[in-house]
Tab-separated table of C-alpha atoms and ligand atoms in Angstrom:
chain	number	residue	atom	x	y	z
V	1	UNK	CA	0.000	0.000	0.000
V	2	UNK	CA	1.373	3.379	-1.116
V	3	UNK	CA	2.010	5.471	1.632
V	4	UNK	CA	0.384	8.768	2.477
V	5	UNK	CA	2.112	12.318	1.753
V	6	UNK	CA	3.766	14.164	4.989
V	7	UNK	CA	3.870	18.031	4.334
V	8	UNK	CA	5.205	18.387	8.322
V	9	UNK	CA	7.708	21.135	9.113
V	10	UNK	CA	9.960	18.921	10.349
V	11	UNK	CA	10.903	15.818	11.853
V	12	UNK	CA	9.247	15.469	8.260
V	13	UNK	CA	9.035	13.449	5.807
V	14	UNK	CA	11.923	10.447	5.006
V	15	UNK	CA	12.578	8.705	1.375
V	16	UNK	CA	11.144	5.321	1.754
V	17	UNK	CA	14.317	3.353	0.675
V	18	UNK	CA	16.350	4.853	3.175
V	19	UNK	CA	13.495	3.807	5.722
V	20	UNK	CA	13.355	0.226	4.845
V	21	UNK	CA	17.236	-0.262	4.450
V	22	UNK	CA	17.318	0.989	8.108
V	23	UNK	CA	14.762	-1.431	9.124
V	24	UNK	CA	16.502	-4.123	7.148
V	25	UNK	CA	19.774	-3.412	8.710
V	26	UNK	CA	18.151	-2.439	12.143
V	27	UNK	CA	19.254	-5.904	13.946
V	28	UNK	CA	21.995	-6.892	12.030
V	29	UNK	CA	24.082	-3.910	10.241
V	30	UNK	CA	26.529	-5.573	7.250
V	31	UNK	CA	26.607	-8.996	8.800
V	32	UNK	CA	28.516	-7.925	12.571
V	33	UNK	CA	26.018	-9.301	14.404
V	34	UNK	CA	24.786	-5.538	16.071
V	35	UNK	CA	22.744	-3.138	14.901
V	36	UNK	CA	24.095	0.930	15.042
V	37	UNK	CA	22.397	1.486	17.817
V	38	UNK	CA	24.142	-1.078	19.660
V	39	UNK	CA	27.635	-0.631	18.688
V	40	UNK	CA	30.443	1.076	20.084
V	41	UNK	CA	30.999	4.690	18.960
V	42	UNK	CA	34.702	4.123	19.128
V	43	UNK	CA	34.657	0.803	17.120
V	44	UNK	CA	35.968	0.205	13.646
V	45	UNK	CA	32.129	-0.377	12.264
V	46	UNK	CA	30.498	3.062	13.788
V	47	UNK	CA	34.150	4.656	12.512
V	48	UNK	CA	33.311	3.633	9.069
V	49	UNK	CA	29.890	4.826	9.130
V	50	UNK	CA	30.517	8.371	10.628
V	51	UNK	CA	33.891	8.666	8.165
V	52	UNK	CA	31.719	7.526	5.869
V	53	UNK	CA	28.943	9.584	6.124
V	54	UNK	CA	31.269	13.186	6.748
V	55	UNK	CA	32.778	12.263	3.404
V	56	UNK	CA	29.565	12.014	1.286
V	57	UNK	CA	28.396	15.273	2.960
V	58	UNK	CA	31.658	17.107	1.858
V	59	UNK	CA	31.195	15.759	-1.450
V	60	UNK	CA	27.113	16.690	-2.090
V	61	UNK	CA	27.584	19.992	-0.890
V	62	UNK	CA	30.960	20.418	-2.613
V	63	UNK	CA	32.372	21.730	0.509
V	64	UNK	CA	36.226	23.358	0.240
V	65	UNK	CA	39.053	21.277	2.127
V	66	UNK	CA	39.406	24.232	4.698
V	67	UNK	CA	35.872	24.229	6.080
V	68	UNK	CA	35.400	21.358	9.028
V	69	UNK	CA	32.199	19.328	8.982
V	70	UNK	CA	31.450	18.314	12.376
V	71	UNK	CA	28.395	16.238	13.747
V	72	UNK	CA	27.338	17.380	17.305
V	73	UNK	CA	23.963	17.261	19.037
V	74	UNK	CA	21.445	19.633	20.813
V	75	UNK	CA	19.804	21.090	17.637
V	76	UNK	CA	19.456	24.132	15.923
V	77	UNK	CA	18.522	26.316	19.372
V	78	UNK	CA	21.284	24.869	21.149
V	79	UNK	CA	23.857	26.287	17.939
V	80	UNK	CA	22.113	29.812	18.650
V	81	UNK	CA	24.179	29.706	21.915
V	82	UNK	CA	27.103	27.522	20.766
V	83	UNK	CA	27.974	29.989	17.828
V	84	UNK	CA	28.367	33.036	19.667
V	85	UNK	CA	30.282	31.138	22.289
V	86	UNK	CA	32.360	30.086	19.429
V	87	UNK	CA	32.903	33.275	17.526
V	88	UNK	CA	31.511	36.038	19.376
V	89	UNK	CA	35.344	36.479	20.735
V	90	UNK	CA	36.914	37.189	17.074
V	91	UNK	CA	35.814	40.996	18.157
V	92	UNK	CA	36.810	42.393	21.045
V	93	UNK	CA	33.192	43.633	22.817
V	94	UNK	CA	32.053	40.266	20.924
V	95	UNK	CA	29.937	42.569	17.841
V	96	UNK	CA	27.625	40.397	16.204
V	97	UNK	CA	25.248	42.001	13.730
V	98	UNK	CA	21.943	40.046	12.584
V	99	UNK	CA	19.409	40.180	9.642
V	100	UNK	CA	16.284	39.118	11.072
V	101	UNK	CA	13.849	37.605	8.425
V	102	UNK	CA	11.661	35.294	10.547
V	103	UNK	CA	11.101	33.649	13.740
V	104	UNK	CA	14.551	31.632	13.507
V	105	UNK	CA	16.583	34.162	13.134
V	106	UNK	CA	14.398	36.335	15.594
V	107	UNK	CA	15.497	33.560	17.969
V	108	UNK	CA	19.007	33.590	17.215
V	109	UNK	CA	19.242	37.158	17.395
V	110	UNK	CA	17.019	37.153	21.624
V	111	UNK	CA	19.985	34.098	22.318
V	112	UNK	CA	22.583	35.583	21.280
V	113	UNK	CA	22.524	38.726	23.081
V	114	UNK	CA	23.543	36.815	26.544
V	115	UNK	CA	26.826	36.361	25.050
V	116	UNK	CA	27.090	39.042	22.520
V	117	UNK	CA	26.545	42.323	21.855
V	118	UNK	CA	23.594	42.090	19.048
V	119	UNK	CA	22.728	44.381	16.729
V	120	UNK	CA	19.754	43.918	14.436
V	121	UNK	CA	21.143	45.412	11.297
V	122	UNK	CA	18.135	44.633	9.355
V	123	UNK	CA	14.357	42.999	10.024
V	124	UNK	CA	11.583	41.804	8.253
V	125	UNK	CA	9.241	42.407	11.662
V	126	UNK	CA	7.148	45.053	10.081
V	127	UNK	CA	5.978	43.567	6.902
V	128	UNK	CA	5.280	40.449	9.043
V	129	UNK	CA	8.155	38.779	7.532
V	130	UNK	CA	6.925	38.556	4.312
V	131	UNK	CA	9.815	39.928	2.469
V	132	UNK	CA	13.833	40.179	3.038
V	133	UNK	CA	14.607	44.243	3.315
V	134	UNK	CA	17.639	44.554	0.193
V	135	UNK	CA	20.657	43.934	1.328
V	136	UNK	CA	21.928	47.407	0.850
V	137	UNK	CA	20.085	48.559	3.421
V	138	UNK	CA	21.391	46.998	6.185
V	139	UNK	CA	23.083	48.677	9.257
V	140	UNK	CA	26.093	46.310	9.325
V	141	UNK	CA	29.266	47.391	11.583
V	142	UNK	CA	32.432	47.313	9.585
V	143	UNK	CA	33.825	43.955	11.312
V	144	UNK	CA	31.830	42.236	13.627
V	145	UNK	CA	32.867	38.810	15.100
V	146	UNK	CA	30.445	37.544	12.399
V	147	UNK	CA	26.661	38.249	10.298
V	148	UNK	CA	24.347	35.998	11.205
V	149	UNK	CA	21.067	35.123	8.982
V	150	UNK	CA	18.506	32.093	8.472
V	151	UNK	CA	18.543	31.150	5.008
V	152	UNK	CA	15.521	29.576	4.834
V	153	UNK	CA	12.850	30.802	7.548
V	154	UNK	CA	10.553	27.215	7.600
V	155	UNK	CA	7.838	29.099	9.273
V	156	UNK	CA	7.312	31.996	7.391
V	157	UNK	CA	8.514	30.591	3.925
V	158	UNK	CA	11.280	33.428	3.233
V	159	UNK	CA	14.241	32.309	1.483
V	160	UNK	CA	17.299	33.803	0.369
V	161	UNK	CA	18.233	32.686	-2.773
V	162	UNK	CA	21.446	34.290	-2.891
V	163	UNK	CA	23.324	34.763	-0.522
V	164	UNK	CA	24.694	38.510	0.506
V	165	UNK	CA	28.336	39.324	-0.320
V	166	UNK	CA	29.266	41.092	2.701
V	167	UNK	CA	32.398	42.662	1.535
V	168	UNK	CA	30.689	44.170	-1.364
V	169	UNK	CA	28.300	45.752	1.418
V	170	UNK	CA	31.660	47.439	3.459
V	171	UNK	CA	31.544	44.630	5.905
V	172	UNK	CA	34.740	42.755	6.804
V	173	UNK	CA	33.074	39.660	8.804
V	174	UNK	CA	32.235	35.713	8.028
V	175	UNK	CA	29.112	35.587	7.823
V	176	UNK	CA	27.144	32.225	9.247
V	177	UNK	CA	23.671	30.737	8.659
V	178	UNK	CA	21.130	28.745	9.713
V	179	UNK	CA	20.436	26.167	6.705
V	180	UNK	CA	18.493	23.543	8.882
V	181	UNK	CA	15.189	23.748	6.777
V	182	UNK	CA	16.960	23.617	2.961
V	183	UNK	CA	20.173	22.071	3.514
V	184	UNK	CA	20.654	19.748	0.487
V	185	UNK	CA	18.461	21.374	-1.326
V	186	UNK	CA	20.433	23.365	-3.360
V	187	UNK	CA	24.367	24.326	-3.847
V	188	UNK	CA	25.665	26.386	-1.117
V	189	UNK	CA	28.348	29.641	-2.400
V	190	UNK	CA	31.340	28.350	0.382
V	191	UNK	CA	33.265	31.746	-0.828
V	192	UNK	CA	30.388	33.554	1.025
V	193	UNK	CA	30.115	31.631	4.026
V	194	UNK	CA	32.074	30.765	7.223
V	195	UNK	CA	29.776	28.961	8.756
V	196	UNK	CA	26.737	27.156	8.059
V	197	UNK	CA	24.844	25.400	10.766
V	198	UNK	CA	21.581	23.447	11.261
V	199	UNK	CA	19.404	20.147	12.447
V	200	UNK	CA	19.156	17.393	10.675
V	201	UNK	CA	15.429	16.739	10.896
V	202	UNK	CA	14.287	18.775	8.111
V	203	UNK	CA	15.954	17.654	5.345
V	204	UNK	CA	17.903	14.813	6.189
V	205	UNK	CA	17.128	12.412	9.102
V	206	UNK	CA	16.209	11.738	12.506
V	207	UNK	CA	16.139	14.387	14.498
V	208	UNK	CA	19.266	14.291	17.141
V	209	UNK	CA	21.849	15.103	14.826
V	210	UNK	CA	23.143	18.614	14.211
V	211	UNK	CA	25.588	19.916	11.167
V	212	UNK	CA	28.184	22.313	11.935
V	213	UNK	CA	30.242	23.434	8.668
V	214	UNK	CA	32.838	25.626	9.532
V	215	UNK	CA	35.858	27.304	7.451
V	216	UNK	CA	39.006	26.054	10.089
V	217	UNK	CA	40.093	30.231	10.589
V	218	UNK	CA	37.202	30.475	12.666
V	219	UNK	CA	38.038	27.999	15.382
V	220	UNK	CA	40.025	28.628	18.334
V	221	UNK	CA	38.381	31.729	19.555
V	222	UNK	CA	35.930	29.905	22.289
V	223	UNK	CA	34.448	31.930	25.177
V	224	UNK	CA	36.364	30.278	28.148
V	225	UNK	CA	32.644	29.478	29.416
V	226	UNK	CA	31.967	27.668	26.767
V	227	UNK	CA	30.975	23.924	26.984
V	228	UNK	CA	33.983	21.891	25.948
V	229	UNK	CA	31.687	19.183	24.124
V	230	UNK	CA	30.503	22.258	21.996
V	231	UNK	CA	33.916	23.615	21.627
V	232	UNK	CA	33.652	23.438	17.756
V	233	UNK	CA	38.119	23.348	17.717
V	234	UNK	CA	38.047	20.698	19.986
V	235	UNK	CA	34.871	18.979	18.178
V	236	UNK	CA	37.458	19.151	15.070
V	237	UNK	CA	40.048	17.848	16.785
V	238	UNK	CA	38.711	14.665	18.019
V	239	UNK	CA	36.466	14.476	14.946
V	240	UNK	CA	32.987	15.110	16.248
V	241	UNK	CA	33.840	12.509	18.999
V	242	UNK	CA	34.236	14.836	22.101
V	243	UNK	CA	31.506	12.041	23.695
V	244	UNK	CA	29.033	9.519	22.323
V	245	UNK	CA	27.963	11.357	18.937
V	246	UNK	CA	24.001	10.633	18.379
V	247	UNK	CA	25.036	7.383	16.582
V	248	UNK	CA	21.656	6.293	15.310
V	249	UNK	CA	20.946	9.752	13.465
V	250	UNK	CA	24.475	9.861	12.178
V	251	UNK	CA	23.721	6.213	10.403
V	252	UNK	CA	20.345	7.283	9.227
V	253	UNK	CA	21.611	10.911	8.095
V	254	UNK	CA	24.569	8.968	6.268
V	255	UNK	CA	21.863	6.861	3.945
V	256	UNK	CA	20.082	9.774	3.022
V	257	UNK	CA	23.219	11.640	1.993
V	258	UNK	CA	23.718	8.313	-0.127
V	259	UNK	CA	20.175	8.260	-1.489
V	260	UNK	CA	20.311	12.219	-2.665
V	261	UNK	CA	23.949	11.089	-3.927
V	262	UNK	CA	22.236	8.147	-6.146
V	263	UNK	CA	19.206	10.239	-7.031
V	264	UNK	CA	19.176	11.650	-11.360
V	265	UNK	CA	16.777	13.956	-12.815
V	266	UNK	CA	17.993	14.176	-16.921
V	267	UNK	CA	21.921	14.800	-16.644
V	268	UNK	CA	22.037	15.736	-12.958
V	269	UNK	CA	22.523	14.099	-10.027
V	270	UNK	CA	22.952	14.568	-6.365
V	271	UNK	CA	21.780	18.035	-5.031
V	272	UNK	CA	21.633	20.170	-8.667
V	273	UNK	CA	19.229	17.081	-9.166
V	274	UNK	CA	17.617	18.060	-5.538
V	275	UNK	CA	17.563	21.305	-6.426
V	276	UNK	CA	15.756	20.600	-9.853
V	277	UNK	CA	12.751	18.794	-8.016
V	278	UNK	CA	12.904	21.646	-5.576
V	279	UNK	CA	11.795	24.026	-8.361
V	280	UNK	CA	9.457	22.065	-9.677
V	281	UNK	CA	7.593	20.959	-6.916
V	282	UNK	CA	7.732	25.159	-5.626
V	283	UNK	CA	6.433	26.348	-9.112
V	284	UNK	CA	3.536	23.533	-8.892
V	285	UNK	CA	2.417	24.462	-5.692
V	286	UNK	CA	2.940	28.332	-5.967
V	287	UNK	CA	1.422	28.329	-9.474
V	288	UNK	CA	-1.917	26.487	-7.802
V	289	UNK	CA	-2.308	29.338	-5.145
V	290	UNK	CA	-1.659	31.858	-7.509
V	291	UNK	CA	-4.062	31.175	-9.868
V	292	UNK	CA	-6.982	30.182	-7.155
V	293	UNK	CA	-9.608	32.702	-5.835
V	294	UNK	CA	-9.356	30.326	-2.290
V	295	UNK	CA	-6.170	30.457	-1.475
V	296	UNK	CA	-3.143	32.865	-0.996
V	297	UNK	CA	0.340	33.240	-0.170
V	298	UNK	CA	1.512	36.461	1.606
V	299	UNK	CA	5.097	35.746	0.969
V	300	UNK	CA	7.149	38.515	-2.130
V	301	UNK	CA	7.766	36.058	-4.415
V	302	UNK	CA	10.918	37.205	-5.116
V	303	UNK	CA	12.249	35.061	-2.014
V	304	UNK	CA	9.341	32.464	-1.624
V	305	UNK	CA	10.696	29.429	0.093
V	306	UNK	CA	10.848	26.408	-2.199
V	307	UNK	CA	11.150	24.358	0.894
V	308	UNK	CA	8.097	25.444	3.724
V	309	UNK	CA	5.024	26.845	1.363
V	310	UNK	CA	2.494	28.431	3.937
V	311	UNK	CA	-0.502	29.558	2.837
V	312	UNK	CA	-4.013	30.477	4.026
V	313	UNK	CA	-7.554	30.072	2.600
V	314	UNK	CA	-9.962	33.315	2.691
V	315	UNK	CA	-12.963	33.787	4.314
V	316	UNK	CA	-16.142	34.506	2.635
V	317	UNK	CA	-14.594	38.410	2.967
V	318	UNK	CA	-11.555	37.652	1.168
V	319	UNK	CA	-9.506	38.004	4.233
V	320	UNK	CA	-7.227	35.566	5.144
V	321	UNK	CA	-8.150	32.893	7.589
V	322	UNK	CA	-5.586	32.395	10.258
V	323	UNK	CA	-7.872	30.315	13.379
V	324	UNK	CA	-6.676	26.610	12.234
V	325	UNK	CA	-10.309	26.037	14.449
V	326	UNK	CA	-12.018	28.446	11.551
V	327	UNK	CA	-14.935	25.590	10.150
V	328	UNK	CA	-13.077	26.070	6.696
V	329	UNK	CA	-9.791	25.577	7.786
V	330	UNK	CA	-10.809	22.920	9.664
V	331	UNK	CA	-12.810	21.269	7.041
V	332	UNK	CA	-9.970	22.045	4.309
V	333	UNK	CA	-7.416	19.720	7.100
V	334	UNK	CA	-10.232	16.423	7.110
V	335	UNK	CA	-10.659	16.540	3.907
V	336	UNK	CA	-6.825	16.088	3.724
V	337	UNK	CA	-6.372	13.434	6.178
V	338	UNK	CA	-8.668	11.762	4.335
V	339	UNK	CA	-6.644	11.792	0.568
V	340	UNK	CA	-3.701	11.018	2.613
V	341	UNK	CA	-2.018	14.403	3.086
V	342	UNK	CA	-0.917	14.752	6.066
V	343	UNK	CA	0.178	17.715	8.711
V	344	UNK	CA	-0.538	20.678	6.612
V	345	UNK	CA	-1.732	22.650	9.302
V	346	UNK	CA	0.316	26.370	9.773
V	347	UNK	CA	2.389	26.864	12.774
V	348	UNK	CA	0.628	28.146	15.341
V	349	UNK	CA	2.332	31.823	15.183
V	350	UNK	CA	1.051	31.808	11.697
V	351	UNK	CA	-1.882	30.180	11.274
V	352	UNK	CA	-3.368	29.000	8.193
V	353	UNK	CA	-2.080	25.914	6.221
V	354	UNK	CA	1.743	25.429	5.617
V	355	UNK	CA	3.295	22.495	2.714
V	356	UNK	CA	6.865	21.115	3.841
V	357	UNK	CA	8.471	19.988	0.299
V	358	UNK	CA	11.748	19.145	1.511
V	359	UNK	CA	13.696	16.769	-0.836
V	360	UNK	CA	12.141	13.401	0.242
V	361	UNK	CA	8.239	14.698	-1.123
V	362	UNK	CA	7.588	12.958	-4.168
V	363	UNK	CA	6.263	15.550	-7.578
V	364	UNK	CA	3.447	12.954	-7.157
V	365	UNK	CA	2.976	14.534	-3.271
V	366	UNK	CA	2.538	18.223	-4.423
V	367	UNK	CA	0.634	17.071	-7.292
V	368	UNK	CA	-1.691	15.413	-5.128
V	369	UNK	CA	-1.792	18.156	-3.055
V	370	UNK	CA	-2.287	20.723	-5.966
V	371	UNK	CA	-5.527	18.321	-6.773
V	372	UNK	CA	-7.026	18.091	-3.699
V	373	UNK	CA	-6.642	22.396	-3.815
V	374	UNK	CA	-8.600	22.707	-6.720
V	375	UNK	CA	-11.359	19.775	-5.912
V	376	UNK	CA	-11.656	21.566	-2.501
V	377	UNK	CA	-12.537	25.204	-3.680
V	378	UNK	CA	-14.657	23.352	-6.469
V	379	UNK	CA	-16.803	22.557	-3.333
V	380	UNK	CA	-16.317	25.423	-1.053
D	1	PLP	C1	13.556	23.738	13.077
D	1	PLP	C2	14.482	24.881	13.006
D	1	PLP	C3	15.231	25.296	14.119
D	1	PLP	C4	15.105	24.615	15.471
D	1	PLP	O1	15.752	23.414	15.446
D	1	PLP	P1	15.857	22.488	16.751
D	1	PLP	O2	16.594	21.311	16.219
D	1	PLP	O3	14.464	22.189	17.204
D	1	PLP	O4	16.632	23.232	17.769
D	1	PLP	C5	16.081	26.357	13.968
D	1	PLP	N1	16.217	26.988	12.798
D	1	PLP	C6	15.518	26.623	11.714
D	1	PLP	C7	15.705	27.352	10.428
D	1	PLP	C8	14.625	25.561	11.778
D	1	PLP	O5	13.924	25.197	10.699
């Protein structure tokens, strides 16, 4: 039986192969007699998969020999502390300047002021975050310890789709982002980056596992109160194996990063063949709210998200309806359930309907999706 189509923001969505291998190899992983989760982190069979698994990454993402992939735990949140203990002391009254174009980076911006000092040098608050303010506007200092930015905002659907050159803008900083929600989806511009952070369970596996990529200049410049298991030199060092990594997500993450690898669409492969289905399955779904009288999307299209699509259906005013407990809204999520597509309900600080399409949703998902659209405003 085919299974049903998971629009969630995350954990979200996982391709079915890499599912059933891990159930195939769950009691028995290449004939040692253990599964992954029962196997020493120091012994030669985890050592193979982690190696493993660092090496693929560095390959799909095409990642420079002087950035440092490390695997370390405690999320995305835990990173909005862990960077500015990390880099916060490259500047002597630890300047770090933030464009805020969502509730991520909102986030990142509130945690980082208890070790930083935080300016805002640009925000999307006013327009409700439905566009990113141009780059040349932003108040950036000269050289703060580093700019930080969410490249793609999963709850409000705002992604930048280029990222800023900051020494074309007069700043002399690395600049690091929050890529938890579109990692893999897409090629990432190293030259502009010096670090890139984010979870895994958006768009690569279980959720326990956190990416740290970082260019190796930037290490070495840890407050002394930071947590030496989230030292990201020492992290380097003893390659991501301060203590017990989260082994389980590492293996799972490490199959997905094959699957993408072994995944075609015409002559590409790997992410540019990610990145492909990306488009397509944002110009589907965009092109179906567009064109509807039903449904809209608030976001400038200019940096729509092709990764977290919310969207809202209109009252009988036109207005946008935001209660999720609105009869429409609430009708427009059975309905759903019922074809088999699943969690499309908005976060709650948004409202209204929201469509993960992160790199594991079939065209067939959004198509489905884009069907059950235009059969539900037939009726409404
Ligand atoms: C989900 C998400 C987070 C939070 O991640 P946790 O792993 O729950 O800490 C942070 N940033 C972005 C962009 C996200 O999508």
């Amino acid at each position: 039986m085919a299974r049903p189509f998971n629009f969630s923001a995350g954990p979200a969505t996982m391709p079915e192969a890499v599912l059933r291998q891990a159930a195939a190899e769950m009691l028995d992983w290449h004939g040692c007699g253990m599964g992954v989760m029962e196997m020493s982190h120091r012994g030669r069979e985890f050592g193979e998969i982690l190696e493993q698994a660092q090496a693929d990454l560095r390959a799909l993402l095409a990642i420079p020999d002087h950035f440092k992939v490390l695997f370390s735990q405690g999320g995305a949140l835990a990173h909005n502390a862990m960077v500015p203990l990390n880099l916060a002391g490259r500047h002597p009254q630890r300047a770090v300047d933030v464009v805020v174009t969502g509730a991520w980076s909102q986030k990142s911006a509130q945690e980082a002021r208890r070790y930083a000092d935080v300016q805002v040098a640009a925000s999307g608050a006013d327009g409700g975050y439905t566009a990113i303010p141009d780059p040349a506007t932003w108040r950036l200092r000269a050289n703060p310890a580093y700019v930080h930015l969410c490249s793609n905002e999963t709850i409000h659907g705002v992604e930048f789709h280029q990222l800023p050159d900051l020494a074309a803008l007069g700043c002399d900083a690395p600049l690091v982002i929050d890529f938890s929600s579109h990692v893999l989806s897409r090629p990432i511009d190293w030259g502009r980056v010096g670090l890139a952070f984010g979870g895994a369970q958006k768009n690569i596996g279980p959720a326990g596992l956190t990416l740290i990529i970082v260019r190796e200049d930037l290490l070495g410049h840890a407050l002394p109160i930071c947590p030496s298991v989230f030292d990201y030199r020492v992290l380097a060092e003893q390659q991501s194996m301060v203590n017990t990594p989260p082994t389980w997500a590492i293996y799972v993450a490490g199959l997905v990063f094959q699957w993408v690898a072994a995944q075609r669409e015409g002559e590409l492969t790997g992410v540019a063949a990610m990145e492909a289905r990306a488009i397509e399955r944002a110009r589907l779904l965009y092109e179906a709210i567009d064109g509807s009288q039903l449904y809209v999307n608030l976001v400038d299209p200019a940096c729509r998200s092709r990764m977290n699509v919310p969207f809202f259906l209109r009252g009988d005013d036109g207005r946008p309806l935001k209660d999720p407990a609105h009869p429409r809204n609430a009708a427009f999520l059975r309905g759903a359930q019922q074809r088999g597509l699943l969690q499309l309900k908005g976060h709650k600080s948004v409202g209204g309907m929201r469509a993960s399409l992160y790199n594991a949703m079939p065209i067939e998902g959004v198509q489905a999706l884009v069907d059950y659209l235009r059969e539900f405003e037939r009726s409404a």
